[in-house]
Each structure stands twice: as structure tokens, then as C-alpha cells.
mmCIF file of C-alpha atoms and ligand atoms in Angstrom:
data_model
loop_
_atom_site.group_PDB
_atom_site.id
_atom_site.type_symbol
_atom_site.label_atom_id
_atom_site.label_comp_id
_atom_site.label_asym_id
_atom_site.label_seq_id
_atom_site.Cartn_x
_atom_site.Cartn_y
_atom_site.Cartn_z
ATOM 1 C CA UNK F 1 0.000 0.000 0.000
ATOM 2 C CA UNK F 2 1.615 3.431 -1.102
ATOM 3 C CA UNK F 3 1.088 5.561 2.354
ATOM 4 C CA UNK F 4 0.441 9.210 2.408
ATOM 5 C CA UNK F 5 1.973 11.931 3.776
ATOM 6 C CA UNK F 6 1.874 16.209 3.396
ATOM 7 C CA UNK F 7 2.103 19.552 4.854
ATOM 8 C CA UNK F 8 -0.525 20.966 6.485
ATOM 9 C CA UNK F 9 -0.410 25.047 6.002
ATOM 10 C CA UNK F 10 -1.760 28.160 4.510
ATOM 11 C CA UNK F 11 -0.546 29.062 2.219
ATOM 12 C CA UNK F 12 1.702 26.331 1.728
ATOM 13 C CA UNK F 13 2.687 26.547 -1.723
ATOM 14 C CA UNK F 14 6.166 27.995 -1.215
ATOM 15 C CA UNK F 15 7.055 25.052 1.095
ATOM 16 C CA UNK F 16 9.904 22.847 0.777
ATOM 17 C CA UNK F 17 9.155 20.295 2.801
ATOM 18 C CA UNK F 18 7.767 18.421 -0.600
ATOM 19 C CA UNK F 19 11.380 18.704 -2.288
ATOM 20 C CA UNK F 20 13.102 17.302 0.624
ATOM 21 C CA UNK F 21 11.587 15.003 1.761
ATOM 22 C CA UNK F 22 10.188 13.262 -1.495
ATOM 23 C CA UNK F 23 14.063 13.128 -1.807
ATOM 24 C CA UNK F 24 14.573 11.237 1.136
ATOM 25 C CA UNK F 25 11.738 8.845 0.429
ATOM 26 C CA UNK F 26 13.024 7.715 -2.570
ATOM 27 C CA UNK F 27 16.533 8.041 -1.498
ATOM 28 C CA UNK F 28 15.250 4.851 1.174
ATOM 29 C CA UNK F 29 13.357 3.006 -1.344
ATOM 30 C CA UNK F 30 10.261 3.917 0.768
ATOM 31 C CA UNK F 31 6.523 3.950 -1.103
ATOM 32 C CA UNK F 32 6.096 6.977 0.477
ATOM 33 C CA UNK F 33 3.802 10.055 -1.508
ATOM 34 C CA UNK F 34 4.321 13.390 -0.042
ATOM 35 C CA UNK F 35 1.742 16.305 -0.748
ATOM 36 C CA UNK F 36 1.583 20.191 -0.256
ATOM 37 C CA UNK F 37 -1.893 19.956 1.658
ATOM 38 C CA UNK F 38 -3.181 23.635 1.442
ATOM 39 C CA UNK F 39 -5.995 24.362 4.409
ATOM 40 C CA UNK F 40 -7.541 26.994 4.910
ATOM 41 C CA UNK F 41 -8.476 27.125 9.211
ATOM 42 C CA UNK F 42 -11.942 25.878 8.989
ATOM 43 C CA UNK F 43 -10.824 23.074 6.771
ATOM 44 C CA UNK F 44 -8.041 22.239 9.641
ATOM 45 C CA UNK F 45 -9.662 19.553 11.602
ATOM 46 C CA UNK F 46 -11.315 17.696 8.632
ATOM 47 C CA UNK F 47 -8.064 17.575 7.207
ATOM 48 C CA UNK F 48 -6.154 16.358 10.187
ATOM 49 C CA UNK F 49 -9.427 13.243 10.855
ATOM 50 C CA UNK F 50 -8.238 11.953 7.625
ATOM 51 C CA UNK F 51 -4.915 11.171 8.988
ATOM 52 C CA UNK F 52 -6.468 8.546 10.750
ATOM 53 C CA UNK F 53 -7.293 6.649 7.452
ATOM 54 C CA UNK F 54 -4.851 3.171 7.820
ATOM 55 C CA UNK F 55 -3.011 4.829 3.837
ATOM 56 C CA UNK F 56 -1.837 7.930 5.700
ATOM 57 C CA UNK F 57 1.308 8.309 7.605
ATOM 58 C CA UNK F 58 1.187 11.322 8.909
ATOM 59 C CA UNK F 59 1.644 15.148 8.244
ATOM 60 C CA UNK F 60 4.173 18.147 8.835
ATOM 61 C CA UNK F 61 2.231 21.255 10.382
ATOM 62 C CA UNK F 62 3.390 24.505 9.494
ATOM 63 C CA UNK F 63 1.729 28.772 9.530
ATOM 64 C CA UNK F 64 -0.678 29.367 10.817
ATOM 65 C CA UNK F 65 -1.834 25.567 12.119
ATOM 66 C CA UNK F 66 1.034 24.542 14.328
ATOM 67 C CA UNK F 67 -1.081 25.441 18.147
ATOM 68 C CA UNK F 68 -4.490 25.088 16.534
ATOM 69 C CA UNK F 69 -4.012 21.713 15.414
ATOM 70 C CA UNK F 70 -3.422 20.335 19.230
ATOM 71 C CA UNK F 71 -7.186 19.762 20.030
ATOM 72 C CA UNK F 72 -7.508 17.391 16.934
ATOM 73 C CA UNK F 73 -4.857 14.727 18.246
ATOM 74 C CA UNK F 74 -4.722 12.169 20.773
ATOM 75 C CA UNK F 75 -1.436 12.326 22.552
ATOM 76 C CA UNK F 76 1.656 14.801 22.614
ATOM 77 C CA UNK F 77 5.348 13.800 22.692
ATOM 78 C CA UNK F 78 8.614 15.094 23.060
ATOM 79 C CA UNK F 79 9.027 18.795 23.734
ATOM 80 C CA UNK F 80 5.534 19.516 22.148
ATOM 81 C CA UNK F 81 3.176 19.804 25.053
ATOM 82 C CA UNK F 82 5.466 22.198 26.910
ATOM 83 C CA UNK F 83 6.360 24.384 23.687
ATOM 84 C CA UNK F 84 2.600 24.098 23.114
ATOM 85 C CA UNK F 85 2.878 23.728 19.527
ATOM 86 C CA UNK F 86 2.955 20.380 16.974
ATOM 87 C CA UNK F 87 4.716 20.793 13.531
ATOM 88 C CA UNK F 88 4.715 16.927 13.194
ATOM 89 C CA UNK F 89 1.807 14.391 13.104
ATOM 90 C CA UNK F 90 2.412 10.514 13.027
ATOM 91 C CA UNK F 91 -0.646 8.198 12.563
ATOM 92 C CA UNK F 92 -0.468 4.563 13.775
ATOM 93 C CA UNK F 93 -3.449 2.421 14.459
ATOM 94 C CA UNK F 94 -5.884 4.858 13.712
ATOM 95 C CA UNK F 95 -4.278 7.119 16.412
ATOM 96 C CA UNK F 96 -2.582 10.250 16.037
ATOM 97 C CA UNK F 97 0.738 11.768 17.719
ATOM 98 C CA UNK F 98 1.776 14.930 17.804
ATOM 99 C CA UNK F 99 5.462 16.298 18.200
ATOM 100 C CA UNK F 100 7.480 19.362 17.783
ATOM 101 C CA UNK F 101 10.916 18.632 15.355
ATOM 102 C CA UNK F 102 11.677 22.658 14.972
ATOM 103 C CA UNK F 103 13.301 23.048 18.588
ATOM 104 C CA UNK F 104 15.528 19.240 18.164
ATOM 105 C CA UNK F 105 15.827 20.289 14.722
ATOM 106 C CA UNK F 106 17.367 23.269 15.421
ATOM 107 C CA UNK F 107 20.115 22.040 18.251
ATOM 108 C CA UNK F 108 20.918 19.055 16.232
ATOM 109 C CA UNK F 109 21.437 21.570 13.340
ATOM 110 C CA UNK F 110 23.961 23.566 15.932
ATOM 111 C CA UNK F 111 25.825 20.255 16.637
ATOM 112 C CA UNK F 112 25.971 18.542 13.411
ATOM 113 C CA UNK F 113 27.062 21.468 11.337
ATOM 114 C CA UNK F 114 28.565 24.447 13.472
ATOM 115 C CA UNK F 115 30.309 21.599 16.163
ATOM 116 C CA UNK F 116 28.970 23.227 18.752
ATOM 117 C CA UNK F 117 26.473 22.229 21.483
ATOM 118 C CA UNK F 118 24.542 25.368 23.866
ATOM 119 C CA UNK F 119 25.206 22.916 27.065
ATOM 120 C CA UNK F 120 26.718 25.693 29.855
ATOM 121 C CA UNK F 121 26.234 28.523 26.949
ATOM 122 C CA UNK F 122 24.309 32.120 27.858
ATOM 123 C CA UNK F 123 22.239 32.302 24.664
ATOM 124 C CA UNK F 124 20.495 35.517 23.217
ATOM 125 C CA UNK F 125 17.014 35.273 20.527
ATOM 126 C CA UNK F 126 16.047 37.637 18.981
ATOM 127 C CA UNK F 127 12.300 37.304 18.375
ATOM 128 C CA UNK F 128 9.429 35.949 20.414
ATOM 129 C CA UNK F 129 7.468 34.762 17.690
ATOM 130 C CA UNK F 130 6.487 30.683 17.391
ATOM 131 C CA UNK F 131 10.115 29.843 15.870
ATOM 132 C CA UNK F 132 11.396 31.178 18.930
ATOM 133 C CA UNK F 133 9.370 29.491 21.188
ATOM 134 C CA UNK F 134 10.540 25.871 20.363
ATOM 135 C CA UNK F 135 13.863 27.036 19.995
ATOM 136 C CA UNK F 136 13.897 28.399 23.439
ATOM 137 C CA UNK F 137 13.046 25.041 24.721
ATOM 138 C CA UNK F 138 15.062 22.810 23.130
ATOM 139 C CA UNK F 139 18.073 25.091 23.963
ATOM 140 C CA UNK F 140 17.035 24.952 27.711
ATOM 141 C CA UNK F 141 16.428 21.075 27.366
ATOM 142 C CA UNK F 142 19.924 21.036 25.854
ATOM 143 C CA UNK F 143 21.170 22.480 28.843
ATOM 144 C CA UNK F 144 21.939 25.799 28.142
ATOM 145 C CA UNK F 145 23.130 28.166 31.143
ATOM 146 C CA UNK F 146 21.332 31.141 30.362
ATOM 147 C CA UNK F 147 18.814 32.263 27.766
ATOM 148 C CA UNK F 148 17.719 35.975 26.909
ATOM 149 C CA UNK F 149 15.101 36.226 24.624
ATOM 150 C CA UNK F 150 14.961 40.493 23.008
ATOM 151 C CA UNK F 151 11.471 40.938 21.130
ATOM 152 C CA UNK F 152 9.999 44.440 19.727
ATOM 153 C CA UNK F 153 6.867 43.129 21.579
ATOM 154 C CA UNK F 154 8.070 42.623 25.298
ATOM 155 C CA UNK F 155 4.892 41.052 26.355
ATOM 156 C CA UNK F 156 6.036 38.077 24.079
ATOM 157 C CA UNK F 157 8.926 37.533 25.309
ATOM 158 C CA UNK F 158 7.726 37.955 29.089
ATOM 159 C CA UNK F 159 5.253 34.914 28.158
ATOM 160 C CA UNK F 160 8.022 32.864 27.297
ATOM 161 C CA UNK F 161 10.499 33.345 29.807
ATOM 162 C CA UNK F 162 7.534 33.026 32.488
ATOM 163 C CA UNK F 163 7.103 29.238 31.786
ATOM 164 C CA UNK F 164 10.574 27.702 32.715
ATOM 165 C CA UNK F 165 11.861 29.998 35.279
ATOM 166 C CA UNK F 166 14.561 31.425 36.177
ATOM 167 C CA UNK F 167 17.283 30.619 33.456
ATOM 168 C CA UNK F 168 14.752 32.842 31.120
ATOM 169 C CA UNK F 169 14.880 36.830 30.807
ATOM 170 C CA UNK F 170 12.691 39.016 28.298
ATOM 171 C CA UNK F 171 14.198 42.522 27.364
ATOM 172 C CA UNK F 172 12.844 44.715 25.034
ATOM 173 C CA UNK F 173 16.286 45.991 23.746
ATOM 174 C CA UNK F 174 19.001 44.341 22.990
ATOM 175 C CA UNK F 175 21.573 43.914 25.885
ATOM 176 C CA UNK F 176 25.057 43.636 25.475
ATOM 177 C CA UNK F 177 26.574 41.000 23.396
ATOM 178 C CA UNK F 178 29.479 40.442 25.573
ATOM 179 C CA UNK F 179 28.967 37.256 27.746
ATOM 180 C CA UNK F 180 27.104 35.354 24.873
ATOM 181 C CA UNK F 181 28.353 32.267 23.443
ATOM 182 C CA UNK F 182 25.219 32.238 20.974
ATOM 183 C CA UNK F 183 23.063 34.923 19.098
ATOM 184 C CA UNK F 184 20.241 33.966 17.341
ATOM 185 C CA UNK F 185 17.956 35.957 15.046
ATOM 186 C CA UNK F 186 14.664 33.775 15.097
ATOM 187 C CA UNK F 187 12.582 37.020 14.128
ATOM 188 C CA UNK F 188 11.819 37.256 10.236
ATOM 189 C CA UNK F 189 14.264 40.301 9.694
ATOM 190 C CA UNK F 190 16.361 39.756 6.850
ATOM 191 C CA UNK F 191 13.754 37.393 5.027
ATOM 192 C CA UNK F 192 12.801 37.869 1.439
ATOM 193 C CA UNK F 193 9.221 39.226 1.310
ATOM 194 C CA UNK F 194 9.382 40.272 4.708
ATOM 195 C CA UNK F 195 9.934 44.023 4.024
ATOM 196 C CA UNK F 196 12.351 43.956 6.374
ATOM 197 C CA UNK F 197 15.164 42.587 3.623
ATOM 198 C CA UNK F 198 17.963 44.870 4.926
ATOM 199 C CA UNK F 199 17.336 44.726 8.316
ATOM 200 C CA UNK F 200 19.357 42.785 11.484
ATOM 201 C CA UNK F 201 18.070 43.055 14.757
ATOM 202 C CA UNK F 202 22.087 43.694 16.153
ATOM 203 C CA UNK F 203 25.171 44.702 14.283
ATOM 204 C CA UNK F 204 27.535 42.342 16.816
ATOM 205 C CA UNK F 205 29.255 45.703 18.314
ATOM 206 C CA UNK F 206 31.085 43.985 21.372
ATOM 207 C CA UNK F 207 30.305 40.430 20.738
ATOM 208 C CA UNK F 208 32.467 37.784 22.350
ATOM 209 C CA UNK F 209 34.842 36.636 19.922
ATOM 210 C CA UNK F 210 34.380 32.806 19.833
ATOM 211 C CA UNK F 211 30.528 33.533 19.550
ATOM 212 C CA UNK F 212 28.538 31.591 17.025
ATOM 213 C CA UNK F 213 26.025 33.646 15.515
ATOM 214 C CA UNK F 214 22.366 31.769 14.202
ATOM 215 C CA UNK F 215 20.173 33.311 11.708
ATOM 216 C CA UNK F 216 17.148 30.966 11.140
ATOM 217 C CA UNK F 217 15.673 32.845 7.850
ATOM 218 C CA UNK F 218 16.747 30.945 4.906
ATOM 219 C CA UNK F 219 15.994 32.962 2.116
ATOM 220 C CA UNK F 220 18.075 34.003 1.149
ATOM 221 C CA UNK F 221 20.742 32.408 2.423
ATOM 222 C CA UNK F 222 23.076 35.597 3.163
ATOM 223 C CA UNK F 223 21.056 37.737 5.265
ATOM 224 C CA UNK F 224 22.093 41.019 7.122
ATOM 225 C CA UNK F 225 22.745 39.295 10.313
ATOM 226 C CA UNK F 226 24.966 36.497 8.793
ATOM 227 C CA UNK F 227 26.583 39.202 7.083
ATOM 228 C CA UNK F 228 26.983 41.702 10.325
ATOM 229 C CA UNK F 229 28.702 38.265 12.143
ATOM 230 C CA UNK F 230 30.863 37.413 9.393
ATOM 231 C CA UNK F 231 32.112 41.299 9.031
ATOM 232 C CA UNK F 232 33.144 40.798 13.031
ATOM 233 C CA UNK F 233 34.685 37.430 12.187
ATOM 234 C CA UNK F 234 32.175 35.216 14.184
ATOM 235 C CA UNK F 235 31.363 31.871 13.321
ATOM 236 C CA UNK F 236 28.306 31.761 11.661
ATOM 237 C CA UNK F 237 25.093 29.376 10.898
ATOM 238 C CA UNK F 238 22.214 29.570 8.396
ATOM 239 C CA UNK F 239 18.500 28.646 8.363
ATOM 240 C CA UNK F 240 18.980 25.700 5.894
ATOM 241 C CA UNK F 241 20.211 23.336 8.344
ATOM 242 C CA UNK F 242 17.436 24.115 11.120
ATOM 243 C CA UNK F 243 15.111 23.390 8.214
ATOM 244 C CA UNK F 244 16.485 20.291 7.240
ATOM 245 C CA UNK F 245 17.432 18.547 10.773
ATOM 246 C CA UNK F 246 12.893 19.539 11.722
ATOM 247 C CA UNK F 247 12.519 17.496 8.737
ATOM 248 C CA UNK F 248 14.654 14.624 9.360
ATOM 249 C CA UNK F 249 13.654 14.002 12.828
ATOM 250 C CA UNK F 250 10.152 14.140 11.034
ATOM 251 C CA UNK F 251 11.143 11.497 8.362
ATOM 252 C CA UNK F 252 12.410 9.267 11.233
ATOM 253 C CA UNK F 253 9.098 9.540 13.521
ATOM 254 C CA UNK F 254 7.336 8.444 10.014
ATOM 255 C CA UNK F 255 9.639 5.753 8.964
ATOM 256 C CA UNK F 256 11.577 4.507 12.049
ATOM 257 C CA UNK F 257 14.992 4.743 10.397
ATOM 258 C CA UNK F 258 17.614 7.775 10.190
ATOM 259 C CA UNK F 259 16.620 10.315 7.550
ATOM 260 C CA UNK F 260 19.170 10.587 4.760
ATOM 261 C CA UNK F 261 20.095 14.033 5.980
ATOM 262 C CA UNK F 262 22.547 14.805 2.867
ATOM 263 C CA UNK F 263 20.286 13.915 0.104
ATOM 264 C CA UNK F 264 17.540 16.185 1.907
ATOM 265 C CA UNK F 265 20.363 19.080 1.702
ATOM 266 C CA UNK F 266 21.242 18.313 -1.377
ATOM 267 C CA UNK F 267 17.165 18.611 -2.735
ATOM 268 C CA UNK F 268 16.890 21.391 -0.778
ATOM 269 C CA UNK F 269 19.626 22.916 -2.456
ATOM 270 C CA UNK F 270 19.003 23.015 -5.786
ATOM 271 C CA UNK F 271 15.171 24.302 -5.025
ATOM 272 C CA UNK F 272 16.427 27.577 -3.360
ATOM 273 C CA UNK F 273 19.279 28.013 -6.427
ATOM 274 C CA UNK F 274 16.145 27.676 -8.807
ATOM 275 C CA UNK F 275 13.965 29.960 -6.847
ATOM 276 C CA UNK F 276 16.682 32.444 -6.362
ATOM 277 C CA UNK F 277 17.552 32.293 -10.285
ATOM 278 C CA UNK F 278 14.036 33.035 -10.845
ATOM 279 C CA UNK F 279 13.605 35.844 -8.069
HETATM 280 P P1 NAP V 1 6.228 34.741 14.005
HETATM 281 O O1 NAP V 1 5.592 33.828 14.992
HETATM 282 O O2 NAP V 1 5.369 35.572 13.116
HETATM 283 O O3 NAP V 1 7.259 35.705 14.810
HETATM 284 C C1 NAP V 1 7.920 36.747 14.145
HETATM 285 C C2 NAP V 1 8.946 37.368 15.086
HETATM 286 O O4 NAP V 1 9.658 38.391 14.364
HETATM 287 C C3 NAP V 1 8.313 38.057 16.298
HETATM 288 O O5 NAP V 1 9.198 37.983 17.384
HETATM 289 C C4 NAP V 1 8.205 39.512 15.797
HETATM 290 O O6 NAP V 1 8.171 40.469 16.838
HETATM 291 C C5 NAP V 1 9.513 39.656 15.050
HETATM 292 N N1 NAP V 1 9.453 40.742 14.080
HETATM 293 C C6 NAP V 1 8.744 40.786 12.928
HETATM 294 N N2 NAP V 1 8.939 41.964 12.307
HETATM 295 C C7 NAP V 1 9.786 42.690 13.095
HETATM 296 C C8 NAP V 1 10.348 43.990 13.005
HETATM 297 N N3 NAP V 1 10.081 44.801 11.966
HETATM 298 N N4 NAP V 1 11.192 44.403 13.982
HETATM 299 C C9 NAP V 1 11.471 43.584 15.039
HETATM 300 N N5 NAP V 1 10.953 42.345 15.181
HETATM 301 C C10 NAP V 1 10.121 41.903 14.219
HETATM 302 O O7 NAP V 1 7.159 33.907 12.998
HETATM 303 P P2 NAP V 1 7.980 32.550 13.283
HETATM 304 O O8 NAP V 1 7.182 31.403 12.843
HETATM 305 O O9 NAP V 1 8.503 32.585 14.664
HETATM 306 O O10 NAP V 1 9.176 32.703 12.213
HETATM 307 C C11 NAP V 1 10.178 33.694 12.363
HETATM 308 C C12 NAP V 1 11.189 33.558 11.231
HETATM 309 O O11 NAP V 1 11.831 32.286 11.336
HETATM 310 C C13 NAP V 1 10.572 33.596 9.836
HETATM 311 O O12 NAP V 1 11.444 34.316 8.984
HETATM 312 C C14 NAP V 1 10.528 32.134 9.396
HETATM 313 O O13 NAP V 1 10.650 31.959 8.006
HETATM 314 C C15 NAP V 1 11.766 31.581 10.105
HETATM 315 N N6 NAP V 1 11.661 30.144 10.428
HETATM 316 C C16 NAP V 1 12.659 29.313 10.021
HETATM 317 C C17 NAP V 1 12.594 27.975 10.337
HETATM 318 C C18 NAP V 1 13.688 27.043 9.891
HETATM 319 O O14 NAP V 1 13.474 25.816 9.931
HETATM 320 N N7 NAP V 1 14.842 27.534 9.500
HETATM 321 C C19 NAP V 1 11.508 27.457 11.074
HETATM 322 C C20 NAP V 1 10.514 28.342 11.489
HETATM 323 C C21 NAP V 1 10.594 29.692 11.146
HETATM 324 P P3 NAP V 1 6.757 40.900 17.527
HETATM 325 O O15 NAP V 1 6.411 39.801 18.475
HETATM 326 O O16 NAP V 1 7.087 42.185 18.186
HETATM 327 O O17 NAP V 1 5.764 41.040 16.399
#
């Protein structure tokens, strides 16, 4: 039986989630289809009961679905209860799991390709936003020291830092870099289409020189903060990898094996030269 799997978003179009991981499907000789599922909100929860159909084997969840989908599953795991959002579902025996790959995704991206891991680092986010969120999370899951989350919107960043306690604190401006092993811009400055293209929320003045600095927008792939870093000769890491590792923890709560991380780069790869030949 060919099984069935998508993304759930809207709009959901520009996604590539299908590239990637219809790579890594037939990469594994898996019978695996894997579908763009636009849905619009009030089509959300008819779309996720058909997950429970025996052919389906589960979904990504992406804007603006990723909290409102919760109600419509029957058991959380991993990070996802506490980060309150699902960007993963898995269906066996009729049944169907939620679980949040974005926060894993992205420390496994830090490991795996900038060597470094946030145990016993001070961390800084910019942003408060859902992206954020999970990344908070994972980071203080991961055992980082410290994390200081800066958002334009301090309320945001006060509801975050409120849940774990104590190794959490919301600013509203940025404080000095100095101190921070990590920076990470998880708000969606610097993104194409964002009309905020030229825009970093920090220029590194004063950041610690061994500091690795994290921009999860990947398009384009050289933003204004990657830039800013690289001009102070930090280390630096793009949104591609976060991308890919969300995915490949997805793949392997699907399938049970380990994704084939380099063939999902690879796809993913040659989509955003396209796209950017064609922008
Ligand atoms: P979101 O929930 O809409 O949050 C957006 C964040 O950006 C908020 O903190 C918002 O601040 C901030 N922001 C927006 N415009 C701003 C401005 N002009 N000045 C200062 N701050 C501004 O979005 P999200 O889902 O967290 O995604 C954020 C970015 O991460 C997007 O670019 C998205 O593409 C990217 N992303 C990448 C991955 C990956 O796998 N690499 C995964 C998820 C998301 P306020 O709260 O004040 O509005």
C-alpha cells in the first residue's frame, strides 16, 4: 500500500518540505507520496481526521496551524506539550501523535554542522514569535546556562520566559553581546518578502569573539545578520540546516529509520538556487 503523507499550512505553496523530503523517500526506497496539503483554518480539523485513514502516515504542520491543530490529536510527545505547539503528526493504528521537530531540529542543526552544542552557553534570541518558542526550549532542554530572549513586543517575550523559570529573561532591547556564546535571530528580519530585507536586529558591536552567531531565515541564504557576524569574524550558521534537521527528525518519527540528511540538503539545495535564479 503506497502511504500518504503532506504539509498541512496556509498558504503552503512555497514550502519545501515536498522537495526534501520526497528526496529522502526515494533516497530509502520507501513507497512513500508526499503532498503540499493547502488548508484553509476551517478546513483544519477535517483535514487532520483523515490522517487517521490506515493509507496515511502522517503530516508536517506549518503557519498558521502549528497550536491550533493540538485539540484534533490524541497524545503529545517530546518537547511539544510544553512548547505548546505540533509541527509533526504521526498516525499509527488509527491514532494520532503529535510532536514538535523545529526546537531538536534546530540544536541538532547547531551540533551537526557548526560543532557546537549550547550545554553551559548564555544564549540571546532575537524574536518571540512561534520559531522562537521551540527554539527556546530545546536550547534549555539542551542544557543551556542562560537564555535571553529580546522581542519588539516585550509582552512576548515575558510569556516565554515566564514558563521555565529562572534561566529565562525578556528585554525589550538588545543587551550587550558580551557574555554570549550564541546569538540567534529567530525574528523574520532579513527574510525575502518580509519588508524587512535589509534589516538585522544587532550589528555584533562587542560580541564575544568565539561567539557563534544563528540566523534561522533561509531565504536568502546571506542575510544582514549572517553578514553583520561574518564582518566581526564570528562563526556563523544559516536557516537551511534548522530546516532540514525539523525534517529529518520528522522522516524518522514516520519511517523509524535515520533520515538521509545529505540527500535532503542536497534537494533542498538546488530548489532555493532555482527559486533564487528566478527571483
Ligand atoms: P512569528 O511567529 O510571526 O514571529 C515573528 C517574530 O519576528 C516576532 O518575534 C516579531 O516580533 C519579530 N518581528 C517581525 N517583524 C519585526 C520587526 N520589523 N522588527 C522587530 N521584530 C520583528 O514567525 P515565526 O514562525 O517565529 O518565524 C520567524 C522567522 O523564522 C521567519 O522568517 C521564518 O521563516 C523563520 N523560520 C525558520 C525555520 C527554519 O526551519 N529555518 C523554522 C521556522 C521559522 P513581535 O512579536 O514584536 O511582532
Amino acid at each position: 500500500m503506497t502511504r500518504r503523507a503532506g504539509i498541512i499550512g496556509y498558504p503552503v505553496a512555497h514550502s519545501l518540505s515536498p522537495v526534501f523530503q520526497r528526496a529522502a523517500f526515494a533516497h530509502a526506497g520507501l513507497d512513500i507520496t508526499y503532498e503540499a496539503w493547502e488548508t484553509p483554518p476551517a478546513e483544519l480539523e477535517i483535514r487532520v481526521h483523515g490522517l487517521r485513514a490506515p493509507d496515511a502516515l502522517g503530516a508536517n504542520v506549518t503557519i498558521p496551524h502549528k497550536q491550533a491543530v493540538i485539540p484534533f490529536l490524541d497524545e503529545l510527545g517530546g518537547l511539544s506539550a510544553r512548547i505548546g505547539a505540533v509541527n509533526t503528526i504521526v498516525q499509527r493504528d488509527g491514532r494520532l501523535f503529535g510532536f514538535n521537530t523545529d526546537g531538536p531540529g534546530f540544536i541538532e542543526a547547531l551540533r551537526r554542522e557548526a560543532g557546537t552544542d549550547p550545554s553551559g552557553k548564555n544564549v540571546l534570541v532575537f524574536g518571540a514569535g512561534g520559531a522562537a518558542r521551540g527554539i527556546v526550549f530545546a536550547l534549555l532542554e539542551a542544557g543551556a546556562a542562560s537564555v535571553s530572549i529580546v522581542n519588539r513586543t516585550l509582552a512576548r517575550a515575558e510569556s516565554i520566559a515566564r514558563e521555565p523559570g529562572g534561566r529565562v529573561t525578556a528585554y525589550a532591547e538588545s543587551p550587550p553581546l558580551f557574555g554570549y556564546g550564541i546569538v540567534i535571530n529567530a525574528t523574520s528580519l532579513g527574510m525575502r518578502g518580509s519588508g524587512n530585507e535589509s534589516n538585522s536586529p544587532c550589528d555584533f558591536e562587542g560580541a564575544a569573539p568565539g561567539a557563534l552567531a544563528v540566523d534561522i531565515v533561509y531565504t536568502p541564504r546571506s542575510t544582514p545578520f549572517l553578514r553583520a557576524a561574518e564582518t566581526r569574524g564570528l562563526q556563523t550558521l544559516g536557516g537551511l540546516p534548522m530546516l532540514i534537521y525539523q525534517g529529518a527528525l520528522a522522516f524518522t518519527h514516520w519511517t523509524g529509520i535515520p533520515a538521509p540528511v545529505d540527500v535532503m540538503f542536497e534537494a533542498a539545495e538546488r530548489e532555493l538556487a532555482v527559486r533564487a535564479a528566478g527571483a
